[in-house]
Amino acid sequence: MIGPPGAGKGTQAAFLTQRFSIPHISTGDILRAERKRNTNLGRKAASYLDKGELVPDELMVEMIESRLGLDDARTGFILDGFPRTVPQAEALDAMLARLNRPLQAAIRLDLKDDDIVARLVERRVCPRCGRIYHLRNNPPSTDGICDTDGTRLYHRDDDQEATIRNRLKVYRTQTAPVIDYYDKQGLLITIPAHLTIDEVQKRIVTALREEAGTL
Ligand code: AP5
């Protein structure tokens, strides 16, 4: 899944992981969990996360390589937030070639900047299960509380407007070239992300069916 911050990658990946019974691998979620546990990687990543800058490619590639080596990723996986630079995309291709499991599709969610800011300033996330909410578009049944496990929701540190604007700048300069990279490989599926969550889901599944013919 590729797309600007707030386009809905995590929301859609959570649906796809259930629909296809394959793991959702979110590099942002892994980094935030590492930081919370105060691991070596978490400490290295912390300042990049706070500023909305990209964590260096070497760290990210190493992290993904070890994650894809786990048993649950043998029959497939959804990558959310990786690759985010052309060198990361090249490293992923090399990894998947070694495993003889080429990428099936690159799903791009496309959304305008103003919609992005509106989504992120009102996003709330469950710190326990990772479920994603929005105060107006996708609210929990009880204010501030996760429907799944009753945990108090939080507002991500990088969802302040100034950091969001920087994340968008970083996306345009460093991540947008990855779109061309997959377009040239014939793997790119672009989905308009301003539609409702359900409509985006339907379009992704239809596009994947057309692309693979077997899903
Ligand atoms: P990461 O956690 O990946 O953040 P991001 O890419 O900026 O994406 P977000 O999680 O903010 O948004 P999303 O597209 O998942 O949207 P969501 O579904 O939540 O990365 C964070 C940081 O980690 C980076 O800045 C970087 O420092 C580091 N990092 C991570 N990966 C890296 C890598 N590969 N290389 C280097 N550094 C890396 O939806 C947003 C909101 O909108 C929610 O409230 C949701 O309810 C709502 N919503 C979703 N869809 C819809 C819809 N269709 N209609 C209305 N509302 C909707």
Coordinates of N, CA, C and O and ligand atoms in Angstrom, one line a residue, residues 3-12 26-29 31-32 48-49 52-57 60 80-84 88 119-120 122-124 132-134 137-138 156 158-159 167 193-197 200, ligand 1:
G3 N 0.9 5.6 -0.5 CA 0.0 6.8 -0.6 C 0.5 7.8 0.5 O 1.2 7.4 1.4
P4 N 0.0 9.0 0.4 CA 0.5 10.0 1.4 C -0.1 9.7 2.8 O -1.0 8.9 2.9
P5 N 0.5 10.4 3.8 CA 0.0 10.2 5.2 C -1.5 10.4 5.2 O -2.0 11.4 4.6
G6 N -2.2 9.5 5.9 CA -3.6 9.8 6.1 C -4.5 9.3 4.9 O -5.7 9.5 5.0
A7 N -3.9 8.8 3.9 CA -4.7 8.4 2.7 C -5.6 7.2 3.0 O -6.6 7.0 2.3
G8 N -5.3 6.5 4.1 CA -6.2 5.3 4.5 C -5.5 4.0 4.3 O -6.1 2.9 4.3
K9 N -4.1 4.0 4.2 CA -3.4 2.7 4.0 C -3.7 1.8 5.2 O -3.9 0.6 5.0
G10 N -3.5 2.3 6.4 CA -3.7 1.4 7.6 C -5.2 0.9 7.7 O -5.4 -0.3 8.0
T11 N -6.1 1.8 7.4 CA -7.5 1.4 7.5 C -7.8 0.3 6.5 O -8.5 -0.7 6.8
Q12 N -7.3 0.5 5.2 CA -7.6 -0.5 4.2 C -6.8 -1.8 4.4 O -7.3 -2.9 4.2
S26 N 2.9 -3.1 8.9 CA 3.0 -1.7 8.9 C 4.3 -1.2 9.5 O 4.6 -1.4 10.7
T27 N 5.2 -0.6 8.7 CA 6.5 -0.2 9.2 C 6.3 0.9 10.3 O 7.0 0.9 11.3
G28 N 5.3 1.8 10.1 CA 5.1 2.8 11.1 C 4.7 2.2 12.4 O 5.2 2.5 13.5
D29 N 3.8 1.2 12.4 CA 3.4 0.5 13.6 C 4.5 -0.2 14.3 O 4.7 -0.2 15.5
L31 N 7.7 0.5 14.1 CA 8.7 1.5 14.6 C 8.1 2.1 15.9 O 8.8 2.3 16.9
R32 N 6.8 2.4 15.9 CA 6.2 3.0 17.2 C 6.3 2.0 18.3 O 6.5 2.4 19.5
Y48 N 13.4 10.6 14.1 CA 12.9 10.7 12.7 C 11.3 10.7 12.8 O 10.7 11.5 12.1
L49 N 10.8 9.8 13.7 CA 9.3 9.8 13.8 C 8.8 11.1 14.3 O 7.8 11.6 13.7
G52 N 8.8 13.6 11.5 CA 8.1 13.2 10.3 C 9.1 13.0 9.1 O 8.7 13.1 8.0
E53 N 10.3 12.7 9.5 CA 11.4 12.4 8.5 C 11.4 10.9 8.3 O 11.0 10.1 9.2
L54 N 12.0 10.4 7.2 CA 12.2 9.0 7.0 C 13.3 8.4 7.8 O 14.4 9.0 7.9
V55 N 13.1 7.3 8.4 CA 14.2 6.5 9.1 C 15.1 6.0 8.0 O 14.6 5.6 6.9
P56 N 16.4 6.0 8.2 CA 17.4 5.6 7.1 C 17.0 4.2 6.5 O 16.6 3.3 7.2
D57 N 17.3 4.2 5.2 CA 17.0 3.0 4.4 C 17.6 1.7 5.0 O 16.9 0.6 5.0
M60 N 15.5 0.3 7.8 CA 14.2 -0.2 7.3 C 14.3 -1.5 6.6 O 13.5 -2.4 6.8
D80 N 2.4 -2.0 4.4 CA 1.8 -0.7 4.6 C 2.9 0.3 5.0 O 3.5 0.1 6.1
G81 N 3.3 1.2 4.1 CA 4.3 2.2 4.5 C 5.7 1.7 4.1 O 6.7 2.4 4.4
F82 N 5.9 0.7 3.4 CA 7.1 0.2 2.9 C 6.9 -0.4 1.5 O 5.9 -1.2 1.4
P83 N 7.7 -0.1 0.5 CA 8.9 0.8 0.5 C 8.5 2.3 0.3 O 7.4 2.6 -0.2
R84 N 9.3 3.1 0.8 CA 9.0 4.6 0.8 C 10.1 5.4 0.1 O 10.0 6.6 0.0
Q88 N 14.6 1.5 -1.2 CA 13.9 0.5 -0.4 C 13.1 -0.4 -1.4 O 13.1 -1.6 -1.2
R119 N -8.1 14.7 7.8 CA -8.2 13.3 8.3 C -7.2 13.1 9.5 O -7.6 12.4 10.5
L120 N -6.0 13.6 9.4 CA -5.1 13.3 10.5 C -5.3 14.0 11.8 O -5.0 13.5 12.9
E122 N -7.9 14.7 13.1 CA -9.1 14.1 13.8 C -8.9 12.5 13.9 O -9.9 11.9 14.2
R123 N -7.8 12.0 13.6 CA -7.6 10.6 13.7 C -7.3 10.2 15.2 O -6.7 10.9 15.9
R124 N -7.8 9.1 15.6 CA -7.5 8.6 16.9 C -7.2 7.1 16.8 O -7.8 6.4 15.9
I132 N -8.0 1.9 14.0 CA -7.9 3.3 13.6 C -9.3 3.9 13.5 O -10.2 3.3 12.9
Y133 N -9.5 5.1 14.1 CA -10.8 5.8 14.1 C -10.6 7.2 13.6 O -9.5 7.7 13.5
H134 N -11.8 7.8 13.3 CA -11.8 9.3 13.0 C -12.9 9.9 13.7 O -14.0 9.3 13.8
N137 N -15.6 10.7 10.7 CA -15.9 9.8 9.6 C -16.0 8.3 10.1 O -16.7 7.5 9.4
N138 N -15.4 8.0 11.2 CA -15.3 6.6 11.7 C -15.2 6.6 13.2 O -14.2 6.1 13.7
R156 N -1.9 10.5 17.6 CA -0.4 10.2 17.4 C 0.4 11.5 17.5 O -0.1 12.6 17.0
D158 N 2.8 12.5 15.8 CA 3.1 13.1 14.5 C 1.9 13.6 13.7 O 2.0 14.0 12.6
D159 N 0.7 13.6 14.4 CA -0.5 14.1 13.7 C -0.8 15.6 14.1 O -2.0 16.0 14.1
R167 N 5.6 15.8 6.7 CA 5.4 14.4 6.2 C 5.0 14.4 4.8 O 5.4 13.6 3.9
A193 N -8.8 7.9 -3.0 CA -9.0 7.7 -1.6 C -10.0 8.6 -0.9 O -10.2 8.5 0.3
H194 N -10.6 9.5 -1.7 CA -11.6 10.5 -1.1 C -12.9 9.8 -0.9 O -13.8 10.4 -0.3
L195 N -13.1 8.6 -1.5 CA -14.4 7.9 -1.4 C -14.6 7.4 0.0 O -13.7 7.4 0.8
T196 N -15.8 6.8 0.3 CA -16.0 6.3 1.6 C -15.1 5.1 1.9 O -14.6 4.5 0.9
I197 N -14.9 4.7 3.1 CA -14.0 3.6 3.5 C -14.5 2.3 2.8 O -13.8 1.6 2.2
V200 N -13.8 2.5 -1.0 CA -12.4 2.3 -1.3 C -12.1 0.7 -1.2 O -11.4 0.2 -2.1
Ligands
AP5_1 P1 3.3 5.6 9.1 O1 2.8 5.1 10.3 O2 3.4 4.7 7.9 O3 2.5 6.9 8.6 P2 2.0 7.5 7.2 O4 2.5 6.8 6.0 O5 2.3 8.9 7.3 O6 0.5 7.0 7.2 P3 -0.5 7.2 8.3 O7 -0.5 6.0 9.2 O8 -0.5 8.5 8.9 O9 -1.9 7.2 7.4 P4 -2.7 6.0 6.7 O10 -2.5 6.2 5.2 O11 -2.4 4.7 7.2 O12 -4.1 6.5 7.1 P5 -5.2 5.8 8.1 O13 -5.7 4.6 7.6 O14 -4.7 5.9 9.5 O15 4.8 6.2 9.3 C1 5.1 7.1 10.4 C2 6.5 7.4 10.4 O16 7.3 6.2 10.5 C3 7.1 8.1 9.1 O17 6.9 9.5 9.2 C4 8.6 7.7 9.2 O18 9.3 8.5 10.2 C5 8.6 6.3 9.7 N1 8.5 5.3 8.7 C6 7.5 4.4 8.4 N2 7.8 3.6 7.4 C7 9.0 4.0 6.9 C8 9.8 3.6 5.8 N3 9.5 2.6 5.0 N4 11.0 4.3 5.6 C9 11.4 5.2 6.5 N5 10.7 5.7 7.5 C10 9.5 5.1 7.7 O19 -6.4 6.9 8.0 C11 -6.2 8.3 8.4 C12 -7.5 8.8 9.0 O20 -8.5 8.9 8.0 C13 -8.1 7.9 10.1 O21 -8.7 8.7 11.0 C14 -9.2 7.1 9.3 O22 -10.3 6.7 10.1 C15 -9.6 8.1 8.3 N6 -10.0 7.5 7.0 C16 -9.4 6.5 6.3 N7 -10.0 6.2 5.2 C17 -11.0 7.1 5.1 C18 -12.0 7.3 4.1 N8 -12.0 6.6 2.9 N9 -12.9 8.3 4.3 C19 -12.9 9.0 5.4 N10 -12.0 8.9 6.4 C20 -11.0 7.9 6.2

